């Protein structure tokens, strides 16, 4: 577990990162691929925090690498689950599939085949206790702002840790080998607009579902990388 800022820690699980927010108890942001609950909890313990203090679970979106253990963790710690209102149906139904499109490029094609294709779109259904909306500020760790960022999935949200100036970007984009588009989107053009919307906020650091943090001037770096015209505009994307 790596400390990112005063209130935020990153737990790297290899294929995906989840985050722990400290303040008003512990809040877990995303939960990892199905079956990795013990790995998540072991990392939290190793980082010197007590998983029994987990009171809330906030889900950036329904994908199995993010919401895969939400039901189990909710039950185990009697945690309240927060998700965007547009994502609650699919979480409560137990996942997809939903139509999605592969971002062009050989690296994306390879990464899709290696990491995504084999993952079932199903998750254990999880009840959403708090359906949140764009602009809501959750009373956790001094203020956790909801930023509705559709595109990767319709109810995707990024989260701004206001007192720390850190954006939890989820899968609006990735930072695996430099800032780049995520491997799949429901709508890439909408996803690009969402990245630019998030980049307009005030923050210095950004963390991602996939890849390492950007530790300085992250909003300016996101803007610079993604404000150039969508390189795939007008090209039909491949449904996968
Ligand atoms: Zn995703
Ligand atoms: Zn993901």
PDB file of C-alpha atoms and ligand atoms in Angstrom:
ATOM      1  CA  UNK A   1       0.000   0.000   0.000  1.00  0.00           C
ATOM      2  CA  UNK A   2       1.419   3.341  -1.042  1.00  0.00           C
ATOM      3  CA  UNK A   3       0.478   6.660   0.538  1.00  0.00           C
ATOM      4  CA  UNK A   4      -0.549   9.158  -2.135  1.00  0.00           C
ATOM      5  CA  UNK A   5      -1.607  12.117   0.031  1.00  0.00           C
ATOM      6  CA  UNK A   6      -2.785  12.954   3.565  1.00  0.00           C
ATOM      7  CA  UNK A   7      -5.963  10.863   3.268  1.00  0.00           C
ATOM      8  CA  UNK A   8      -5.388   8.541   0.304  1.00  0.00           C
ATOM      9  CA  UNK A   9      -3.541   5.255  -0.173  1.00  0.00           C
ATOM     10  CA  UNK A  10      -3.146   3.165  -3.335  1.00  0.00           C
ATOM     11  CA  UNK A  11      -3.379  -0.611  -3.127  1.00  0.00           C
ATOM     12  CA  UNK A  12      -1.865  -2.141  -6.266  1.00  0.00           C
ATOM     13  CA  UNK A  13      -3.247  -5.555  -7.159  1.00  0.00           C
ATOM     14  CA  UNK A  14      -1.258  -6.066 -10.351  1.00  0.00           C
ATOM     15  CA  UNK A  15      -4.017  -5.862 -12.939  1.00  0.00           C
ATOM     16  CA  UNK A  16      -5.865  -3.032 -11.163  1.00  0.00           C
ATOM     17  CA  UNK A  17      -5.476  -0.503  -8.339  1.00  0.00           C
ATOM     18  CA  UNK A  18      -7.954   0.069  -5.548  1.00  0.00           C
ATOM     19  CA  UNK A  19      -7.757   2.946  -3.073  1.00  0.00           C
ATOM     20  CA  UNK A  20      -8.219   3.462   0.626  1.00  0.00           C
ATOM     21  CA  UNK A  21      -9.410   6.804   1.959  1.00  0.00           C
ATOM     22  CA  UNK A  22      -8.847   7.545   5.619  1.00  0.00           C
ATOM     23  CA  UNK A  23     -11.081   9.977   7.492  1.00  0.00           C
ATOM     24  CA  UNK A  24     -14.541   9.282   8.967  1.00  0.00           C
ATOM     25  CA  UNK A  25     -13.508   5.626   9.151  1.00  0.00           C
ATOM     26  CA  UNK A  26     -11.983   3.888   6.156  1.00  0.00           C
ATOM     27  CA  UNK A  27     -13.514   4.074   2.692  1.00  0.00           C
ATOM     28  CA  UNK A  28     -12.542   1.576   0.035  1.00  0.00           C
ATOM     29  CA  UNK A  29     -12.672   2.959  -3.483  1.00  0.00           C
ATOM     30  CA  UNK A  30     -13.154   0.047  -5.887  1.00  0.00           C
ATOM     31  CA  UNK A  31     -12.659  -3.555  -4.843  1.00  0.00           C
ATOM     32  CA  UNK A  32     -10.597  -5.524  -7.389  1.00  0.00           C
ATOM     33  CA  UNK A  33     -11.331  -8.553  -9.572  1.00  0.00           C
ATOM     34  CA  UNK A  34     -13.662 -11.239  -8.199  1.00  0.00           C
ATOM     35  CA  UNK A  35     -11.875 -13.547  -5.775  1.00  0.00           C
ATOM     36  CA  UNK A  36      -9.214 -11.063  -4.645  1.00  0.00           C
ATOM     37  CA  UNK A  37     -10.830  -9.981  -1.349  1.00  0.00           C
ATOM     38  CA  UNK A  38      -8.137 -11.567   0.808  1.00  0.00           C
ATOM     39  CA  UNK A  39      -5.399  -9.992  -1.306  1.00  0.00           C
ATOM     40  CA  UNK A  40      -6.992  -6.543  -0.807  1.00  0.00           C
ATOM     41  CA  UNK A  41      -7.370  -7.020   2.941  1.00  0.00           C
ATOM     42  CA  UNK A  42      -3.839  -8.394   3.357  1.00  0.00           C
ATOM     43  CA  UNK A  43      -2.428  -5.318   1.600  1.00  0.00           C
ATOM     44  CA  UNK A  44      -4.437  -3.010   3.875  1.00  0.00           C
ATOM     45  CA  UNK A  45      -3.205  -4.835   6.990  1.00  0.00           C
ATOM     46  CA  UNK A  46       0.361  -4.790   5.733  1.00  0.00           C
ATOM     47  CA  UNK A  47      -0.001  -1.030   5.268  1.00  0.00           C
ATOM     48  CA  UNK A  48      -0.858  -0.700   8.961  1.00  0.00           C
ATOM     49  CA  UNK A  49      -4.626  -0.142   8.643  1.00  0.00           C
ATOM     50  CA  UNK A  50      -7.390  -2.291  10.096  1.00  0.00           C
ATOM     51  CA  UNK A  51      -9.912  -3.553   7.524  1.00  0.00           C
ATOM     52  CA  UNK A  52     -12.504  -3.750  10.324  1.00  0.00           C
ATOM     53  CA  UNK A  53     -12.601   0.071  10.079  1.00  0.00           C
ATOM     54  CA  UNK A  54     -13.996  -0.060   6.507  1.00  0.00           C
ATOM     55  CA  UNK A  55     -17.355   1.719   6.682  1.00  0.00           C
ATOM     56  CA  UNK A  56     -17.933   2.729   3.075  1.00  0.00           C
ATOM     57  CA  UNK A  57     -17.301   1.381  -0.418  1.00  0.00           C
ATOM     58  CA  UNK A  58     -17.361   3.804  -3.340  1.00  0.00           C
ATOM     59  CA  UNK A  59     -17.422   2.282  -6.835  1.00  0.00           C
ATOM     60  CA  UNK A  60     -16.123   4.259  -9.805  1.00  0.00           C
ATOM     61  CA  UNK A  61     -18.038   1.902 -12.159  1.00  0.00           C
ATOM     62  CA  UNK A  62     -19.466  -1.601 -12.430  1.00  0.00           C
ATOM     63  CA  UNK A  63     -16.654  -3.386 -14.317  1.00  0.00           C
ATOM     64  CA  UNK A  64     -15.618  -6.655 -12.636  1.00  0.00           C
ATOM     65  CA  UNK A  65     -12.029  -5.469 -11.994  1.00  0.00           C
ATOM     66  CA  UNK A  66     -13.498  -2.595  -9.926  1.00  0.00           C
ATOM     67  CA  UNK A  67     -16.752  -3.932  -8.438  1.00  0.00           C
ATOM     68  CA  UNK A  68     -15.776  -7.614  -8.354  1.00  0.00           C
ATOM     69  CA  UNK A  69     -15.675  -7.986  -4.558  1.00  0.00           C
ATOM     70  CA  UNK A  70     -18.109  -5.250  -3.594  1.00  0.00           C
ATOM     71  CA  UNK A  71     -20.912  -7.579  -2.488  1.00  0.00           C
ATOM     72  CA  UNK A  72     -18.609  -9.709  -0.340  1.00  0.00           C
ATOM     73  CA  UNK A  73     -16.870  -6.733   1.277  1.00  0.00           C
ATOM     74  CA  UNK A  74     -20.168  -4.923   1.897  1.00  0.00           C
ATOM     75  CA  UNK A  75     -21.536  -7.926   3.718  1.00  0.00           C
ATOM     76  CA  UNK A  76     -18.368  -8.603   5.663  1.00  0.00           C
ATOM     77  CA  UNK A  77     -17.889  -5.067   6.990  1.00  0.00           C
ATOM     78  CA  UNK A  78     -21.524  -3.904   6.858  1.00  0.00           C
ATOM     79  CA  UNK A  79     -20.313  -1.095   4.623  1.00  0.00           C
ATOM     80  CA  UNK A  80     -22.466   1.436   2.768  1.00  0.00           C
ATOM     81  CA  UNK A  81     -22.034   1.249  -0.991  1.00  0.00           C
ATOM     82  CA  UNK A  82     -21.960   4.431  -3.090  1.00  0.00           C
ATOM     83  CA  UNK A  83     -22.200   4.506  -6.879  1.00  0.00           C
ATOM     84  CA  UNK A  84     -23.463   6.869  -9.538  1.00  0.00           C
ATOM     85  CA  UNK A  85     -27.227   6.672 -10.103  1.00  0.00           C
ATOM     86  CA  UNK A  86     -26.669   5.600 -13.736  1.00  0.00           C
ATOM     87  CA  UNK A  87     -24.571   2.634 -12.589  1.00  0.00           C
ATOM     88  CA  UNK A  88     -26.762   1.261  -9.815  1.00  0.00           C
ATOM     89  CA  UNK A  89     -29.023  -0.923 -11.991  1.00  0.00           C
ATOM     90  CA  UNK A  90     -26.146  -2.867 -13.526  1.00  0.00           C
ATOM     91  CA  UNK A  91     -24.455  -3.277 -10.118  1.00  0.00           C
ATOM     92  CA  UNK A  92     -27.675  -4.575  -8.584  1.00  0.00           C
ATOM     93  CA  UNK A  93     -28.282  -6.891 -11.571  1.00  0.00           C
ATOM     94  CA  UNK A  94     -24.832  -8.436 -11.230  1.00  0.00           C
ATOM     95  CA  UNK A  95     -23.044  -6.907 -14.195  1.00  0.00           C
ATOM     96  CA  UNK A  96     -23.139  -6.924 -17.983  1.00  0.00           C
ATOM     97  CA  UNK A  97     -22.397  -7.454 -20.721  1.00  0.00           C
ATOM     98  CA  UNK A  98     -22.908  -4.034 -22.238  1.00  0.00           C
ATOM     99  CA  UNK A  99     -21.822  -2.987 -25.737  1.00  0.00           C
ATOM    100  CA  UNK A 100     -18.200  -1.827 -25.751  1.00  0.00           C
ATOM    101  CA  UNK A 101     -15.644  -0.802 -28.344  1.00  0.00           C
ATOM    102  CA  UNK A 102     -11.934  -1.484 -28.546  1.00  0.00           C
ATOM    103  CA  UNK A 103      -9.720   1.607 -28.665  1.00  0.00           C
ATOM    104  CA  UNK A 104      -7.588   1.253 -31.848  1.00  0.00           C
ATOM    105  CA  UNK A 105      -3.912   0.305 -31.694  1.00  0.00           C
ATOM    106  CA  UNK A 106      -1.879  -2.867 -31.425  1.00  0.00           C
ATOM    107  CA  UNK A 107      -1.071  -2.360 -27.736  1.00  0.00           C
ATOM    108  CA  UNK A 108      -4.788  -2.105 -26.920  1.00  0.00           C
ATOM    109  CA  UNK A 109      -5.585  -5.185 -28.968  1.00  0.00           C
ATOM    110  CA  UNK A 110      -2.907  -7.208 -27.155  1.00  0.00           C
ATOM    111  CA  UNK A 111      -3.908  -5.872 -23.722  1.00  0.00           C
ATOM    112  CA  UNK A 112      -7.561  -6.634 -24.448  1.00  0.00           C
ATOM    113  CA  UNK A 113      -6.732 -10.241 -25.360  1.00  0.00           C
ATOM    114  CA  UNK A 114      -4.462 -10.674 -22.341  1.00  0.00           C
ATOM    115  CA  UNK A 115      -6.394  -8.898 -19.594  1.00  0.00           C
ATOM    116  CA  UNK A 116     -10.018  -8.282 -20.512  1.00  0.00           C
ATOM    117  CA  UNK A 117     -11.335 -10.850 -22.989  1.00  0.00           C
ATOM    118  CA  UNK A 118     -11.225 -13.726 -20.503  1.00  0.00           C
ATOM    119  CA  UNK A 119     -12.888 -11.869 -17.603  1.00  0.00           C
ATOM    120  CA  UNK A 120     -16.567 -12.644 -17.161  1.00  0.00           C
ATOM    121  CA  UNK A 121     -18.746  -9.516 -17.267  1.00  0.00           C
ATOM    122  CA  UNK A 122     -20.743 -10.902 -14.342  1.00  0.00           C
ATOM    123  CA  UNK A 123     -20.266  -9.874 -10.712  1.00  0.00           C
ATOM    124  CA  UNK A 124     -22.052 -10.815  -7.512  1.00  0.00           C
ATOM    125  CA  UNK A 125     -25.042  -8.438  -7.396  1.00  0.00           C
ATOM    126  CA  UNK A 126     -24.539  -5.629  -4.894  1.00  0.00           C
ATOM    127  CA  UNK A 127     -27.149  -3.259  -3.455  1.00  0.00           C
ATOM    128  CA  UNK A 128     -26.254   0.413  -3.856  1.00  0.00           C
ATOM    129  CA  UNK A 129     -27.135   2.240  -0.633  1.00  0.00           C
ATOM    130  CA  UNK A 130     -26.361   5.734  -1.909  1.00  0.00           C
ATOM    131  CA  UNK A 131     -26.985   6.712  -5.525  1.00  0.00           C
ATOM    132  CA  UNK A 132     -24.915   9.815  -6.146  1.00  0.00           C
ATOM    133  CA  UNK A 133     -24.861  12.492  -8.836  1.00  0.00           C
ATOM    134  CA  UNK A 134     -22.380  14.797 -10.482  1.00  0.00           C
ATOM    135  CA  UNK A 135     -21.324  17.534  -8.064  1.00  0.00           C
ATOM    136  CA  UNK A 136     -22.272  15.703  -4.871  1.00  0.00           C
ATOM    137  CA  UNK A 137     -19.648  16.071  -2.180  1.00  0.00           C
ATOM    138  CA  UNK A 138     -19.594  13.020   0.068  1.00  0.00           C
ATOM    139  CA  UNK A 139     -18.806  13.832   3.719  1.00  0.00           C
ATOM    140  CA  UNK A 140     -15.733  11.601   3.817  1.00  0.00           C
ATOM    141  CA  UNK A 141     -12.169  12.663   4.644  1.00  0.00           C
ATOM    142  CA  UNK A 142     -13.029  16.335   4.366  1.00  0.00           C
ATOM    143  CA  UNK A 143     -14.960  16.088   1.091  1.00  0.00           C
ATOM    144  CA  UNK A 144     -15.021  13.592  -1.751  1.00  0.00           C
ATOM    145  CA  UNK A 145     -16.481  15.224  -4.869  1.00  0.00           C
ATOM    146  CA  UNK A 146     -18.360  13.127  -7.430  1.00  0.00           C
ATOM    147  CA  UNK A 147     -17.461  13.868 -11.052  1.00  0.00           C
ATOM    148  CA  UNK A 148     -19.768  12.046 -13.467  1.00  0.00           C
ATOM    149  CA  UNK A 149     -17.475  10.968 -16.291  1.00  0.00           C
ATOM    150  CA  UNK A 150     -19.424   8.774 -18.747  1.00  0.00           C
ATOM    151  CA  UNK A 151     -17.873   7.180 -21.820  1.00  0.00           C
ATOM    152  CA  UNK A 152     -15.916   4.231 -20.453  1.00  0.00           C
ATOM    153  CA  UNK A 153     -19.228   3.249 -18.872  1.00  0.00           C
ATOM    154  CA  UNK A 154     -22.418   5.295 -18.640  1.00  0.00           C
ATOM    155  CA  UNK A 155     -22.318   5.747 -14.879  1.00  0.00           C
ATOM    156  CA  UNK A 156     -18.571   6.053 -14.450  1.00  0.00           C
ATOM    157  CA  UNK A 157     -17.476   8.595 -11.882  1.00  0.00           C
ATOM    158  CA  UNK A 158     -14.131  10.078 -10.987  1.00  0.00           C
ATOM    159  CA  UNK A 159     -13.654  11.292  -7.421  1.00  0.00           C
ATOM    160  CA  UNK A 160     -11.862  14.397  -6.255  1.00  0.00           C
ATOM    161  CA  UNK A 161     -10.300  14.237  -2.785  1.00  0.00           C
ATOM    162  CA  UNK A 162     -10.799  17.964  -2.261  1.00  0.00           C
ATOM    163  CA  UNK A 163      -8.580  18.634   0.763  1.00  0.00           C
ATOM    164  CA  UNK A 164      -5.665  16.740  -0.820  1.00  0.00           C
ATOM    165  CA  UNK A 165      -5.984  17.935  -4.433  1.00  0.00           C
ATOM    166  CA  UNK A 166      -6.025  14.381  -5.798  1.00  0.00           C
ATOM    167  CA  UNK A 167      -8.241  13.072  -8.596  1.00  0.00           C
ATOM    168  CA  UNK A 168      -9.159   9.392  -8.448  1.00  0.00           C
ATOM    169  CA  UNK A 169      -9.626   9.016 -12.191  1.00  0.00           C
ATOM    170  CA  UNK A 170     -10.875   5.409 -12.319  1.00  0.00           C
ATOM    171  CA  UNK A 171     -10.862   4.294 -15.957  1.00  0.00           C
ATOM    172  CA  UNK A 172     -11.541   7.628 -17.694  1.00  0.00           C
ATOM    173  CA  UNK A 173      -8.074   6.943 -19.121  1.00  0.00           C
ATOM    174  CA  UNK A 174      -5.036   4.945 -17.988  1.00  0.00           C
ATOM    175  CA  UNK A 175      -1.418   5.657 -17.117  1.00  0.00           C
ATOM    176  CA  UNK A 176       0.115   2.238 -17.764  1.00  0.00           C
ATOM    177  CA  UNK A 177       2.747   3.381 -20.271  1.00  0.00           C
ATOM    178  CA  UNK A 178       2.088   7.101 -20.253  1.00  0.00           C
ATOM    179  CA  UNK A 179      -1.295   8.793 -20.239  1.00  0.00           C
ATOM    180  CA  UNK A 180      -3.500   7.123 -22.813  1.00  0.00           C
ATOM    181  CA  UNK A 181      -7.061   6.121 -23.565  1.00  0.00           C
ATOM    182  CA  UNK A 182      -8.488   3.121 -21.733  1.00  0.00           C
ATOM    183  CA  UNK A 183      -8.611  -0.127 -23.687  1.00  0.00           C
ATOM    184  CA  UNK A 184     -12.392  -0.146 -24.112  1.00  0.00           C
ATOM    185  CA  UNK A 185     -15.162   2.460 -24.048  1.00  0.00           C
ATOM    186  CA  UNK A 186     -18.904   2.340 -24.434  1.00  0.00           C
ATOM    187  CA  UNK A 187     -18.426   5.669 -26.248  1.00  0.00           C
ATOM    188  CA  UNK A 188     -14.893   6.957 -26.761  1.00  0.00           C
ATOM    189  CA  UNK A 189     -15.902  10.455 -27.923  1.00  0.00           C
ATOM    190  CA  UNK A 190     -17.988  10.933 -24.782  1.00  0.00           C
ATOM    191  CA  UNK A 191     -15.127   9.474 -22.756  1.00  0.00           C
ATOM    192  CA  UNK A 192     -12.734  12.058 -24.151  1.00  0.00           C
ATOM    193  CA  UNK A 193     -15.119  14.875 -23.179  1.00  0.00           C
ATOM    194  CA  UNK A 194     -15.252  13.411 -19.672  1.00  0.00           C
ATOM    195  CA  UNK A 195     -11.458  13.426 -19.376  1.00  0.00           C
ATOM    196  CA  UNK A 196     -11.418  17.109 -20.352  1.00  0.00           C
ATOM    197  CA  UNK A 197     -14.245  17.847 -17.888  1.00  0.00           C
ATOM    198  CA  UNK A 198     -12.254  16.245 -15.060  1.00  0.00           C
ATOM    199  CA  UNK A 199      -9.067  18.026 -16.168  1.00  0.00           C
ATOM    200  CA  UNK A 200     -10.801  21.376 -15.612  1.00  0.00           C
ATOM    201  CA  UNK A 201     -10.950  20.717 -11.874  1.00  0.00           C
ATOM    202  CA  UNK A 202      -8.340  21.826  -9.395  1.00  0.00           C
ATOM    203  CA  UNK A 203      -5.917  19.021  -8.458  1.00  0.00           C
ATOM    204  CA  UNK A 204      -2.208  18.356  -8.575  1.00  0.00           C
ATOM    205  CA  UNK A 205      -2.080  14.540  -8.413  1.00  0.00           C
ATOM    206  CA  UNK A 206      -4.131  11.899 -10.255  1.00  0.00           C
ATOM    207  CA  UNK A 207      -4.400   8.172  -9.652  1.00  0.00           C
ATOM    208  CA  UNK A 208      -5.827   5.579 -12.023  1.00  0.00           C
ATOM    209  CA  UNK A 209      -7.438   2.162 -12.056  1.00  0.00           C
ATOM    210  CA  UNK A 210      -4.627   1.004 -14.290  1.00  0.00           C
ATOM    211  CA  UNK A 211      -1.065   2.318 -14.096  1.00  0.00           C
ATOM    212  CA  UNK A 212       0.854   4.592 -11.770  1.00  0.00           C
ATOM    213  CA  UNK A 213      -0.001   8.003 -10.332  1.00  0.00           C
ATOM    214  CA  UNK A 214       0.748  11.353 -11.930  1.00  0.00           C
ATOM    215  CA  UNK A 215       2.298  13.232  -9.037  1.00  0.00           C
ATOM    216  CA  UNK A 216       2.453  16.844 -10.251  1.00  0.00           C
ATOM    217  CA  UNK A 217       0.291  19.145 -12.360  1.00  0.00           C
ATOM    218  CA  UNK A 218      -1.889  16.214 -13.303  1.00  0.00           C
ATOM    219  CA  UNK A 219      -4.825  18.346 -14.451  1.00  0.00           C
ATOM    220  CA  UNK A 220      -2.598  20.262 -16.900  1.00  0.00           C
ATOM    221  CA  UNK A 221      -1.027  17.026 -18.138  1.00  0.00           C
ATOM    222  CA  UNK A 222      -4.429  15.440 -18.770  1.00  0.00           C
ATOM    223  CA  UNK A 223      -5.574  18.530 -20.616  1.00  0.00           C
ATOM    224  CA  UNK A 224      -2.438  18.664 -22.754  1.00  0.00           C
ATOM    225  CA  UNK A 225      -2.631  14.965 -23.638  1.00  0.00           C
ATOM    226  CA  UNK A 226      -6.335  14.750 -24.476  1.00  0.00           C
ATOM    227  CA  UNK A 227      -7.289  18.176 -25.807  1.00  0.00           C
ATOM    228  CA  UNK A 228      -5.714  17.333 -29.156  1.00  0.00           C
ATOM    229  CA  UNK A 229      -8.477  16.159 -31.507  1.00  0.00           C
ATOM    230  CA  UNK A 230      -9.724  12.603 -30.983  1.00  0.00           C
ATOM    231  CA  UNK A 231      -7.316  10.621 -33.220  1.00  0.00           C
ATOM    232  CA  UNK A 232      -9.983   8.007 -33.910  1.00  0.00           C
ATOM    233  CA  UNK A 233     -12.781  10.383 -34.929  1.00  0.00           C
ATOM    234  CA  UNK A 234     -14.606   9.172 -38.012  1.00  0.00           C
ATOM    235  CA  UNK A 235     -13.099   5.675 -37.835  1.00  0.00           C
ATOM    236  CA  UNK A 236     -15.525   2.883 -36.975  1.00  0.00           C
ATOM    237  CA  UNK A 237     -14.399   1.228 -33.714  1.00  0.00           C
ATOM    238  CA  UNK A 238     -14.495  -2.537 -33.303  1.00  0.00           C
ATOM    239  CA  UNK A 239     -17.201  -3.917 -31.008  1.00  0.00           C
ATOM    240  CA  UNK A 240     -15.667  -6.482 -28.634  1.00  0.00           C
TER     241      UNK A 240
HETATM  242 ZN1  LIG B   1     -13.413  -0.271 -16.508  1.00  0.00          ZN
HETATM  243 ZN1  LIG B   2     -10.560  -1.186 -15.041  1.00  0.00          ZN
END
